[in-house]
Short mmCIF file of C-alpha atoms in Angstrom, two decimals:
data_model
loop_
_atom_site.label_atom_id
_atom_site.label_comp_id
_atom_site.label_asym_id
_atom_site.label_seq_id
_atom_site.Cartn_x
_atom_site.Cartn_y
_atom_site.Cartn_z
CA MET A 1014 85.89 74.45 94.34
CA ASN A 1015 88.59 76.79 93.19
CA PHE A 1016 89.60 75.44 89.83
CA ALA A 1017 88.83 72.85 87.20
CA ASN A 1018 91.14 71.01 84.80
CA HIS A 1019 89.92 70.25 81.28
CA PHE A 1020 91.51 67.40 79.32
CA PRO A 1021 90.09 67.42 75.76
CA SER A 1022 91.86 64.95 73.48
CA SER A 1023 91.28 64.36 69.80
CA HIS A 1024 92.31 62.33 66.80
CA ASN A 1025 92.18 63.04 63.09
CA GLU A 1026 90.19 60.80 60.79
CA GLY A 1027 92.77 61.31 58.06
CA LYS A 1028 96.11 59.58 57.84
CA ALA A 1029 98.35 62.68 57.89
CA PRO A 1030 98.93 64.33 61.27
CA ILE A 1031 97.13 67.62 60.78
CA ILE A 1032 96.97 70.26 63.49
CA ARG A 1033 93.57 71.77 64.23
CA ARG A 1034 92.84 75.08 65.90
CA PHE A 1035 90.36 74.92 68.81
CA VAL A 1036 88.63 77.43 71.03
CA ILE A 1037 87.57 76.47 74.56
CA GLN A 1038 85.19 78.75 76.44
CA THR A 1039 83.87 78.42 79.98
CA VAL A 1040 81.24 80.54 81.70
CA GLN A 1041 79.26 80.62 84.94
CA THR A 1042 76.24 82.74 85.73
CA VAL A 1043 76.65 84.40 89.13
CA LYS A 1044 73.99 86.68 90.52
CA GLU A 1045 74.84 90.40 90.48
CA ARG A 1046 78.07 89.80 88.61
CA SER A 1047 78.94 90.48 85.01
CA PRO A 1048 79.41 87.40 82.80
CA ASN A 1049 82.81 88.84 81.87
CA ASP A 1050 83.96 88.10 85.44
CA THR A 1051 83.47 84.35 85.03
CA ARG A 1052 83.94 83.85 81.28
CA LEU A 1053 87.27 82.51 80.02
CA THR A 1054 88.36 81.83 76.45
CA PHE A 1055 91.38 79.80 75.32
CA TYR A 1056 92.75 79.29 71.81
CA ASP A 1057 95.00 76.28 71.24
CA SER A 1058 96.25 74.05 68.49
CA VAL A 1059 95.65 70.32 68.90
CA ALA A 1060 97.25 67.50 66.93
CA ALA A 1061 96.08 63.91 66.61
CA GLY A 1062 96.41 62.03 69.89
CA MET A 1063 97.28 65.16 71.82
CA VAL A 1064 95.93 65.83 75.33
CA LEU A 1065 95.32 69.47 76.24
CA CYS A 1066 95.16 70.52 79.90
CA LYS A 1067 93.84 73.86 81.18
CA GLN A 1068 93.38 75.12 84.74
CA ILE A 1069 90.80 77.78 85.51
CA CYS A 1070 89.14 79.36 88.52
CA VAL A 1071 85.47 78.53 89.11
CA GLU A 1072 82.84 79.60 91.64
CA ASP A 1073 81.40 77.30 94.29
CA GLU A 1074 77.92 75.85 93.83
CA GLN A 1075 77.44 77.38 90.39
CA THR A 1076 76.80 75.59 87.11
CA LEU A 1077 79.86 75.46 84.87
CA GLU A 1078 79.30 75.47 81.12
CA ILE A 1079 82.15 74.32 78.85
CA CYS A 1080 82.13 74.79 75.09
CA VAL A 1081 84.78 73.17 72.86
CA SER A 1082 84.69 74.07 69.18
CA GLN A 1083 86.93 74.06 66.14
CA LEU A 1084 87.67 77.41 64.55
CA TRP A 1085 86.17 78.11 61.13
CA SER A 1086 89.65 78.91 59.79
CA SER A 1087 90.83 75.38 60.63
CA PRO A 1088 89.14 73.17 57.98
CA GLY A 1089 88.58 69.47 58.27
CA THR A 1090 86.78 67.13 60.60
CA THR A 1091 88.05 66.37 64.08
CA VAL A 1092 86.62 63.94 66.61
CA VAL A 1093 87.06 64.79 70.30
CA ASP A 1094 87.35 61.56 72.24
CA LYS A 1095 86.39 62.99 75.62
CA VAL A 1096 86.41 66.04 77.84
CA ARG A 1097 87.36 65.23 81.40
CA VAL A 1098 86.83 67.77 84.21
CA ILE A 1099 88.59 67.38 87.56
CA PHE A 1100 87.59 69.67 90.42
CA GLY A 1101 90.02 70.53 93.18
CA GLY A 1102 91.71 73.33 95.04
CA LEU A 1103 91.92 75.03 98.39
CA ASP A 1104 89.72 77.49 100.19
CA VAL A 1105 90.28 80.21 102.79
CA TYR A 1106 88.15 80.39 105.91
CA SER A 1107 88.25 83.72 107.72
CA ASN A 1108 85.81 86.19 109.19
CA SER A 1109 87.44 88.95 107.19
CA LEU A 1110 90.41 89.57 104.92
CA ASN A 1111 90.43 93.21 105.98
CA VAL A 1112 93.24 94.22 108.35
CA GLY A 1113 92.60 97.15 110.70
CA ALA A 1114 94.63 100.35 110.78
CA GLY A 1115 97.89 100.08 112.68
CA SER A 1116 97.94 96.27 112.75
CA LEU A 1117 101.39 94.73 112.51
CA CYS A 1118 100.10 91.40 111.25
CA SER A 1119 96.92 89.90 109.87
CA ASP A 1120 94.37 87.84 111.73
CA ARG A 1121 94.34 84.09 111.28
CA PHE A 1122 93.42 82.68 107.87
CA ASP A 1123 92.64 78.98 107.73
CA ILE A 1124 93.55 77.19 104.50
CA ILE A 1125 91.18 74.27 103.96
CA ASN A 1126 91.05 71.49 101.40
CA ARG A 1127 87.28 71.02 101.23
CA LEU A 1128 87.29 68.50 98.40
CA LYS A 1129 85.39 65.35 99.32
CA THR A 1130 86.74 62.26 97.61
CA ASN A 1131 86.52 58.52 98.06
CA SER A 1132 89.49 57.82 95.82
CA THR A 1133 92.46 55.87 97.16
CA PRO A 1134 95.00 57.28 97.58
CA ARG A 1135 93.57 60.67 98.43
CA THR A 1136 94.58 63.35 95.92
CA PRO A 1137 96.31 66.28 97.67
CA CYS A 1138 96.35 69.94 96.61
CA LEU A 1139 99.46 72.05 96.41
CA CYS A 1140 99.53 75.09 98.69
CA ASP A 1141 101.55 78.19 97.71
CA PRO A 1142 100.13 81.18 99.66
CA LYS A 1143 100.96 84.65 98.37
CA ALA A 1144 99.65 88.08 99.26
CA VAL A 1145 100.28 91.11 97.07
CA LEU A 1146 99.06 94.70 97.51
CA THR A 1147 98.70 96.47 94.17
CA HIS A 1148 96.57 99.59 94.67
CA LEU A 1149 95.90 102.39 97.10
CA GLU A 1150 92.26 103.34 97.65
CA ARG A 1151 91.13 106.73 98.91
CA SER A 1152 87.54 107.72 99.68
CA LEU A 1153 86.27 111.11 98.48
CA ALA A 1154 83.22 112.87 99.87
CA PRO A 1155 81.22 115.12 97.52
CA THR A 1156 81.95 118.82 97.84
CA SER A 1157 78.71 119.84 96.12
CA THR A 1158 75.47 118.22 94.99
CA ILE A 1159 72.95 119.49 92.45
CA LEU A 1160 69.58 117.84 91.76
CA LYS A 1161 67.70 119.22 88.77
CA ALA A 1162 64.97 118.28 86.31
CA LEU A 1163 66.04 117.71 82.72
CA GLY A 1164 64.45 119.40 79.72
CA GLU A 1165 61.89 118.26 77.19
CA ARG A 1166 64.51 116.40 75.14
CA ASP A 1167 65.13 113.91 77.92
CA ARG A 1168 61.53 113.03 78.82
CA LEU A 1169 60.47 109.38 78.78
CA PRO A 1170 57.35 108.06 77.03
CA ASN A 1171 54.07 109.14 78.61
CA ASN A 1172 55.76 112.46 79.40
CA ARG A 1173 57.64 111.05 82.41
CA GLN A 1174 60.14 113.49 83.89
CA ILE A 1175 63.82 112.58 84.28
CA TYR A 1176 65.96 114.07 87.07
CA GLU A 1177 69.73 114.33 87.23
CA LEU A 1178 71.98 114.35 90.29
CA ILE A 1179 75.40 115.92 89.76
CA LEU A 1180 78.06 115.15 92.37
CA THR A 1181 81.36 117.06 92.45
CA TYR A 1182 84.55 115.84 94.10
CA ASN A 1183 87.97 117.46 94.43
CA PHE A 1184 91.29 115.63 94.74
CA SER A 1185 95.01 115.92 94.01
CA LEU A 1186 97.78 113.51 93.05
CA ALA A 1187 101.17 113.54 94.76
CA GLU A 1188 102.73 111.67 91.83
CA THR A 1189 101.86 110.55 88.33
CA ALA A 1190 99.84 107.34 88.49
CA GLU A 1191 97.17 105.21 86.88
CA LEU A 1192 93.84 105.50 88.62
CA LYS A 1193 90.29 104.28 88.30
CA ILE A 1194 87.15 105.76 89.83
CA HIS A 1195 84.84 103.38 91.64
CA PHE A 1196 81.41 104.14 93.08
CA PRO A 1197 80.46 101.53 95.71
CA GLY A 1198 77.22 99.74 94.90
CA LEU A 1199 76.90 101.27 91.43
CA SER A 1200 80.03 100.50 89.43
CA GLY A 1201 79.90 97.14 87.71
CA HIS A 1202 76.11 96.84 87.95
CA VAL A 1203 73.90 97.39 84.91
CA TYR A 1204 71.08 94.94 84.28
CA GLU A 1205 70.27 94.25 87.91
CA SER A 1206 70.67 97.86 89.03
CA ALA A 1207 67.84 100.30 89.58
CA LEU A 1208 70.06 103.01 88.06
CA GLU A 1209 70.85 101.76 84.57
CA GLY A 1210 74.21 102.77 83.16
CA GLY A 1211 75.31 105.14 85.90
CA PRO A 1212 77.07 106.96 87.15
CA PHE A 1213 78.71 108.63 84.15
CA HIS A 1214 81.65 110.69 85.29
CA MET A 1215 84.28 113.09 83.96
CA ILE A 1216 87.60 114.27 85.35
CA PHE A 1217 88.98 117.77 84.75
CA ASP A 1218 92.40 119.16 85.63
CA SER A 1219 93.14 122.51 87.30
CA ASN A 1220 92.84 124.24 83.89
CA LYS A 1221 89.34 122.79 83.42
CA LYS A 1222 90.61 120.53 80.66
CA LEU A 1223 88.71 117.26 80.27
CA CYS A 1224 91.09 114.39 81.08
CA PHE A 1225 88.80 111.40 80.46
CA THR A 1226 85.28 110.07 80.87
CA ALA A 1227 83.96 106.73 82.13
CA ASP A 1228 80.76 104.89 82.98
CA CYS A 1229 79.79 102.00 85.25
CA TYR A 1230 82.62 99.89 83.84
CA PRO A 1231 85.56 102.26 84.36
CA SER A 1232 89.06 101.52 83.09
CA ALA A 1233 92.34 102.76 84.53
CA LYS A 1234 93.69 106.02 83.10
CA LYS A 1235 97.00 107.75 83.67
CA LEU A 1236 96.93 111.20 85.29
CA GLU A 1237 99.88 113.52 85.87
CA LYS A 1238 100.97 114.76 89.27
CA GLY A 1239 99.08 117.87 90.28
CA LYS A 1240 96.44 119.59 92.34
CA GLY A 1241 93.00 120.86 91.56
CA TYR A 1242 91.53 117.79 89.85
CA VAL A 1243 87.73 117.83 89.72
CA LEU A 1244 85.57 114.70 89.40
CA ARG A 1245 81.99 115.26 88.25
CA ALA A 1246 79.52 112.35 88.31
CA ALA A 1247 76.00 112.37 86.84
CA ILE A 1248 73.23 109.96 87.90
CA ARG A 1249 69.78 110.05 86.31
CA HIS A 1250 66.42 108.58 87.32
CA GLU A 1251 62.76 109.47 87.25
CA ASN A 1252 62.36 108.87 90.99
CA THR A 1253 63.87 111.75 93.00
CA SER A 1254 63.78 109.74 96.23
CA TYR A 1255 66.41 107.38 94.76
CA LEU A 1256 68.66 110.30 93.91
CA ASP A 1257 68.20 111.90 97.33
CA GLU A 1258 69.64 108.75 98.89
CA LEU A 1259 72.79 109.17 96.82
CA LYS A 1260 73.65 112.76 97.73
CA ASN A 1261 76.35 111.54 100.12
CA LEU A 1262 77.72 108.90 97.75
CA SER A 1263 81.47 108.48 98.15
CA ALA A 1264 83.82 108.06 95.21
CA ILE A 1265 86.78 105.71 95.57
CA LEU A 1266 90.08 106.61 93.93
CA ARG A 1267 91.86 103.38 93.07
CA ILE A 1268 95.51 104.35 92.43
CA LYS A 1269 98.01 101.85 91.02
CA LEU A 1270 101.11 101.53 93.20
CA ALA A 1271 104.47 102.23 91.57
CA SER A 1272 105.50 98.68 92.50
CA ASP A 1273 103.56 95.81 94.01
CA VAL A 1274 104.01 95.15 97.72
CA SER A 1275 104.46 91.48 98.66
CA LEU A 1276 103.65 90.35 102.19
CA GLU A 1277 105.57 87.63 103.97
CA CYS A 1278 103.69 84.47 104.91
CA PHE A 1279 103.96 82.86 108.36
CA SER A 1280 102.49 79.81 110.05
CA THR A 1281 102.13 81.50 113.48
CA GLN A 1282 100.88 84.90 114.57
CA GLN A 1283 103.96 85.53 116.72
CA GLY A 1284 106.11 84.83 113.70
CA ALA A 1285 104.19 87.38 111.62
CA LEU A 1286 104.25 89.94 114.43
CA LEU A 1287 107.94 89.62 115.35
CA GLY A 1288 109.37 88.42 112.05
CA LEU A 1289 110.47 85.04 113.40
CA ALA A 1290 112.06 82.44 111.19
CA ASP A 1291 108.95 80.43 110.41
CA LYS A 1292 108.01 82.35 107.30
CA LYS A 1293 107.45 80.66 104.00
CA THR A 1294 110.63 80.74 101.94
CA LYS A 1295 112.06 78.56 99.22
CA ASN A 1296 114.40 76.91 101.75
CA SER A 1297 111.93 76.57 104.60
CA SER A 1298 110.22 73.44 105.85
CA TRP A 1299 106.77 74.76 104.93
CA ASN A 1300 104.49 71.88 103.98
CA ASP A 1301 103.09 72.59 100.50
CA VAL A 1302 100.64 69.66 100.41
CA LEU A 1303 97.13 69.57 101.89
CA PHE A 1304 95.04 66.41 101.72
CA PRO A 1305 91.22 66.47 101.58
CA GLY A 1306 89.80 67.68 104.89
CA GLU A 1307 93.15 69.06 106.10
CA LYS A 1308 93.36 72.59 107.50
CA ARG A 1309 96.32 74.88 108.22
CA PRO A 1310 96.63 78.38 109.79
CA LEU A 1311 98.14 81.25 107.85
CA TYR A 1312 99.24 84.79 108.78
CA PHE A 1313 100.71 87.68 106.81
CA SER A 1314 103.09 90.31 108.13
CA ALA A 1315 102.47 94.03 107.75
CA PRO A 1316 103.88 95.76 104.66
CA LYS A 1317 107.27 97.35 105.15
CA ARG A 1318 107.00 101.02 106.01
CA GLY A 1319 109.31 101.92 103.15
CA SER A 1320 106.97 100.21 100.67
CA ILE A 1321 103.95 102.29 101.70
CA PRO A 1322 103.55 105.37 99.46
CA LYS A 1323 104.66 108.54 101.23
CA HIS A 1324 101.46 110.31 100.17
CA ALA A 1325 99.28 107.68 101.90
CA VAL A 1326 97.38 109.09 104.88
CA ALA A 1327 95.33 107.59 107.70
CA GLY A 1328 92.06 106.30 106.29
CA ASP A 1329 93.54 105.13 102.99
CA SER A 1330 93.63 101.43 102.18
CA LEU A 1331 96.17 99.25 100.43
CA VAL A 1332 94.28 96.63 98.46
CA GLY A 1333 95.36 93.54 96.61
CA SER A 1334 94.74 89.82 96.54
CA VAL A 1335 95.65 86.55 98.23
CA THR A 1336 96.21 83.30 96.36
CA ILE A 1337 96.72 79.97 98.08
CA ASP A 1338 96.70 77.45 95.23
CA LYS A 1339 99.94 76.81 93.39
CA THR A 1340 99.83 78.68 90.09
CA PRO A 1341 100.83 76.57 87.10
CA ASN A 1342 103.98 77.78 85.38
CA ARG A 1343 102.78 78.26 81.84
CA GLY A 1344 104.83 81.29 80.90
CA GLY A 1345 101.94 83.74 80.60
CA GLY A 1346 99.21 83.77 78.00
CA PRO A 1347 95.44 84.23 78.21
CA GLY A 1348 93.82 83.21 81.44
CA THR A 1349 97.04 82.89 83.43
CA ASP A 1350 95.97 85.49 85.98
CA ARG A 1351 92.62 83.74 86.48
CA SER A 1352 93.85 80.18 86.73
CA VAL A 1353 93.56 80.17 90.54
CA LYS A 1354 91.14 81.65 93.03
CA ARG A 1355 91.99 85.16 94.25
CA TYR A 1356 90.70 86.56 97.54
CA SER A 1357 90.59 90.31 97.93
CA LEU A 1358 92.80 91.72 100.70
CA ARG A 1359 92.54 95.18 102.25
CA TRP A 1360 95.14 96.72 104.60
CA GLU A 1361 94.06 99.94 106.32
CA VAL A 1362 96.74 102.62 106.59
CA GLY A 1363 97.15 103.70 110.22
CA PRO A 1364 98.19 107.08 111.61
CA ALA A 1365 101.86 107.99 111.43
CA LEU A 1366 103.85 107.52 114.65
CA VAL A 1367 104.81 110.97 115.97
CA ARG A 1368 106.60 111.43 119.29
CA ASP A 1369 107.75 114.61 121.03
CA GLY A 1370 106.50 116.83 118.25
CA GLY A 1371 108.01 114.71 115.51
CA ALA A 1372 111.26 113.74 117.26
CA SER A 1373 111.95 110.62 119.30
CA THR A 1374 115.32 111.57 120.83
CA PRO A 1375 116.98 114.81 121.99
CA ALA A 1376 119.37 114.52 119.05
CA GLN A 1377 116.42 114.49 116.63
CA ARG A 1378 114.86 117.55 118.29
CA LYS A 1379 117.85 119.69 117.41
CA ASP A 1380 117.63 121.86 114.35
CA LYS A 1381 118.86 120.02 111.34
CA LYS A 1382 121.78 121.45 109.39
CA PRO A 1383 120.88 122.75 105.94
CA ALA A 1384 121.78 120.25 103.28
CA GLY A 1385 124.08 122.69 101.46
CA ASP A 1386 126.11 123.53 104.59
CA HIS A 1387 126.42 119.86 105.49
CA VAL A 1388 127.93 119.07 102.08
CA LYS A 1389 130.36 121.99 102.37
CA TYR A 1390 131.53 120.98 105.87
CA LYS A 1391 131.98 117.37 104.76
CA ALA A 1392 134.13 118.48 101.80
CA GLN A 1393 136.30 120.62 104.12
CA LEU A 1394 136.61 117.71 106.56
CA ASP A 1395 137.70 115.34 103.75
CA GLU A 1396 140.35 117.85 102.66
CA LEU A 1397 141.68 118.14 106.22
CA ARG A 1398 141.90 114.34 106.52
CA THR A 1399 143.91 114.18 103.30
CA LEU A 1400 146.36 116.83 104.54
CA LEU A 1401 146.68 115.03 107.88
CA LYS A 1402 147.36 111.73 106.16
CA ASP A 1403 150.13 113.39 104.12
CA ARG A 1404 151.44 115.07 107.32
CA GLN A 1405 151.23 118.53 105.77
CA PHE A 1406 150.66 120.24 109.12
CA GLY A 1407 151.30 123.81 107.92
CA GLU A 1408 148.68 123.71 105.18
CA PHE A 1409 146.40 121.77 107.53
CA ASP A 1410 146.50 124.61 110.08
CA GLU A 1411 145.62 127.20 107.43
CA LYS A 1412 142.66 125.19 106.13
CA TYR A 1413 141.53 124.42 109.69
CA ARG A 1414 141.43 128.12 110.68
CA VAL A 1415 139.20 128.87 107.68
CA ALA A 1416 136.89 125.94 108.38
CA VAL A 1417 136.55 126.45 112.13
CA GLY A 1418 135.91 130.14 111.55
CA GLN A 1419 132.80 129.23 109.57
CA LYS A 1420 131.56 126.65 112.09
CA PRO A 1421 133.33 126.98 115.48
CA ASP A 1422 131.18 124.34 117.22
CA TYR A 1423 131.37 121.64 114.53
CA VAL A 1424 132.62 118.65 116.52
CA PRO A 1425 134.31 116.79 113.60
CA PHE A 1426 136.52 119.87 113.04
CA LEU A 1427 137.54 119.89 116.72
CA SER A 1428 138.11 116.14 116.69
CA ILE A 1429 140.37 116.16 113.64
CA ARG A 1430 142.43 119.02 115.15
CA LEU A 1431 142.96 116.88 118.26
CA GLU A 1432 144.09 114.06 115.98
CA ARG A 1433 146.51 116.44 114.24
CA LEU A 1434 148.03 117.55 117.58
CA GLU A 1435 148.55 113.96 118.67
CA GLU A 1436 150.10 113.03 115.32
CA ALA A 1437 152.54 115.95 115.52
CA ALA A 1438 153.40 115.05 119.13
CA LYS A 1439 154.76 111.69 118.03
CA ASP A 1440 157.84 113.43 116.56
CA ASN A 1441 158.16 115.97 119.38
CA PRO A 1442 159.93 114.81 122.57
CA ASN A 1443 158.44 117.78 124.46
CA PRO A 1444 154.87 118.21 123.18
CA ASP A 1445 152.55 120.92 124.40
CA VAL A 1446 150.47 118.81 126.79
CA ASP A 1447 148.18 121.69 127.75
CA GLU A 1448 147.23 122.31 124.11
CA ILE A 1449 146.36 118.66 123.58
CA LEU A 1450 144.37 118.47 126.80
CA ASN A 1451 142.48 121.66 125.92
CA ALA A 1452 141.68 120.29 122.45
CA ALA A 1453 140.40 117.05 124.01
CA ASP A 1454 138.28 118.99 126.51
CA ALA A 1455 136.79 121.05 123.66
CA VAL A 1456 135.59 117.87 121.95
CA VAL A 1457 134.20 116.38 125.17
CA GLU A 1458 132.33 119.58 126.10
CA LYS A 1459 130.56 119.80 122.71
CA ILE A 1460 129.21 116.24 122.80
CA SER A 1461 126.04 115.60 124.81
CA THR A 1462 126.30 112.34 126.70
CA GLU A 1463 122.53 112.52 127.25
CA ASP A 1464 121.91 112.31 123.51
CA ILE A 1465 124.24 109.33 123.21
CA ALA A 1466 122.64 107.52 126.15
CA SER A 1467 119.11 108.07 124.76
CA THR A 1468 119.95 106.06 121.64
CA LEU A 1469 121.81 103.14 123.20
CA TYR A 1470 118.97 100.79 124.11
CA PRO A 1471 115.75 101.75 122.22
CA VAL A 1472 115.03 99.57 119.19
CA VAL A 1473 115.40 101.65 116.05
CA ASP A 1474 112.91 101.21 113.23
CA SER A 1475 115.15 100.48 110.24
CA GLU A 1476 112.50 101.90 107.90
CA ASP A 1477 112.27 105.25 109.72
CA GLU A 1478 114.87 107.54 108.15
CA SER A 1479 114.82 110.02 111.04
CA GLU A 1480 115.44 107.33 113.66
CA VAL A 1481 118.21 105.70 111.62
CA SER A 1482 119.85 109.09 111.01
CA ALA A 1483 119.68 109.96 114.73
CA ARG A 1484 121.23 106.61 115.70
CA GLU A 1485 124.06 107.07 113.16
CA GLU A 1486 124.73 110.61 114.39
CA ALA A 1487 124.83 109.44 118.00
CA GLU A 1488 127.20 106.62 117.06
CA LYS A 1489 129.59 109.10 115.40
CA ASN A 1490 129.52 111.32 118.48
CA ARG A 1491 130.16 108.31 120.73
CA ARG A 1492 133.23 107.37 118.68
CA MET A 1493 134.59 110.94 118.74
CA LEU A 1494 134.00 111.14 122.52
CA SER A 1495 135.82 107.86 123.19
CA GLN A 1496 138.69 108.84 120.90
CA ALA A 1497 139.07 112.23 122.65
CA LEU A 1498 139.21 110.57 126.07
CA LEU A 1499 141.65 107.94 124.79
CA ARG A 1500 143.99 110.57 123.32
CA LYS A 1501 143.79 112.46 126.57
CA LEU A 1502 144.89 109.37 128.49
CA ARG A 1503 147.69 108.61 126.04
CA ILE A 1504 149.30 112.05 126.24
CA VAL A 1505 149.15 112.03 130.05
CA LYS A 1506 150.68 108.53 130.23
CA ARG A 1507 153.42 109.53 127.83
CA THR A 1508 154.27 112.60 129.85
CA LEU A 1509 154.25 110.63 133.10
CA ASP A 1510 156.58 108.03 131.64
CA ALA A 1511 158.92 110.71 130.31
CA MET A 1512 159.14 112.91 133.39
CA LYS A 1513 158.85 110.18 136.02
CA GLY A 1514 157.95 112.81 138.57
CA ASN A 1515 155.12 114.50 140.33
CA THR A 1516 155.10 117.74 138.36
CA ILE A 1517 152.57 116.35 135.99
CA LEU A 1518 150.06 115.23 138.62
CA GLY A 1519 148.34 118.58 138.64
CA ARG A 1520 147.67 118.28 134.94
CA SER A 1521 146.53 114.68 135.23
CA ARG A 1522 143.69 115.72 137.53
CA ARG A 1523 142.04 117.30 134.51
CA LEU A 1524 141.03 113.85 133.37
CA CYS A 1525 137.94 114.12 135.56
CA LEU A 1526 134.91 114.96 133.44
#
């Protein structure tokens, strides 16, 4: 079962309602696991007639030991009427909670209420599935290995020789983060391990300064952004064959994410894959109750691309946990994080999608404008728009000549000049039609209709900055192209209406693209 509820109640033998301080401790012995993983301790104050309820996570098919005692600093005698334990909770059935690289949704997880009960009515369990990715894991291969015999000082009784294996790893950090070093199969194992206490390891920065040390129970430490970090691990044993087997031991960097990544929950795989409206939300019709023996499918969507760290590469893993039981709202405190069962979840980072040498459309394959020039052109364009709005055509022409001299082919400059000519023509009964038509043709010639067409129908990934930028650029060009053609039509129509003759027909043929 996933959790147990304890209901110790007490009364005071005295007449005055005195509050006593209690400690409740639970523990289970699980093979090849530290007792710290299953031991929980609660401190609470209990008054006469009070009922105290606690929810904890327990392991299946393991003996649960519960100890209730009164603290020494809380004098007096207290009688505990009874301690009632109720088992319940949900379980997850799945072949694996690991999701392969490049997957857009998880495989099916079945939520099951395995509790067998003969009570009437049947007691349901509340279901509140959540999946959160909290760390990035990266595997490091040793860059060098040294196996040597230690000196006389380190010999065991009966003159037994001790050998030491030193493994060296190199890594870098793209940003400041908290990390922990994990050695698969060795970390977290002491009394049942053939290699007692190892591996001991040290981390040095690029200046060979010792950053921190750790043993088989490592804790997270904060490291600054930088390159040239060196991890050195030492493993000792009297049997060299054991150490030879560990020469290719990988070290796992477990890096804390800047912010946790929550995955959306769906009841169907198509919903998780396509983002359909059957996800679990506060306003959805998701059924939160499972009766004994009831089973329900569950899927999680892929993490948003923008939430994946930019320094993550193919082969890295995003790891976290899945909870399915409803967590009691107790406002924090000891044991809150371990009140429900947590299932480890691993999401493999797939290769980045690269098309046409890093560009997906012809517009993206063009050389990008330097950021500084883009800002300067935008400022000049804003100034020209202000002058045009105030109808200061003389000053506009001066500023335009300076701007277009710096960037003759910049389409927004050509487009705003066409707008200026049309605006001035409103007050002129005999406008220069050829000048307006030439300005319109200049805009049309500089805009590639192929680039615009290539971005009309493909679905754009909203989390891909390059694709979004290319779509926005194409949309701007489409608007400028349509406006140029529209202004071209308007000036021709106006001239035709004014002249009411055939002298303009030659000019009107220039409408053909």
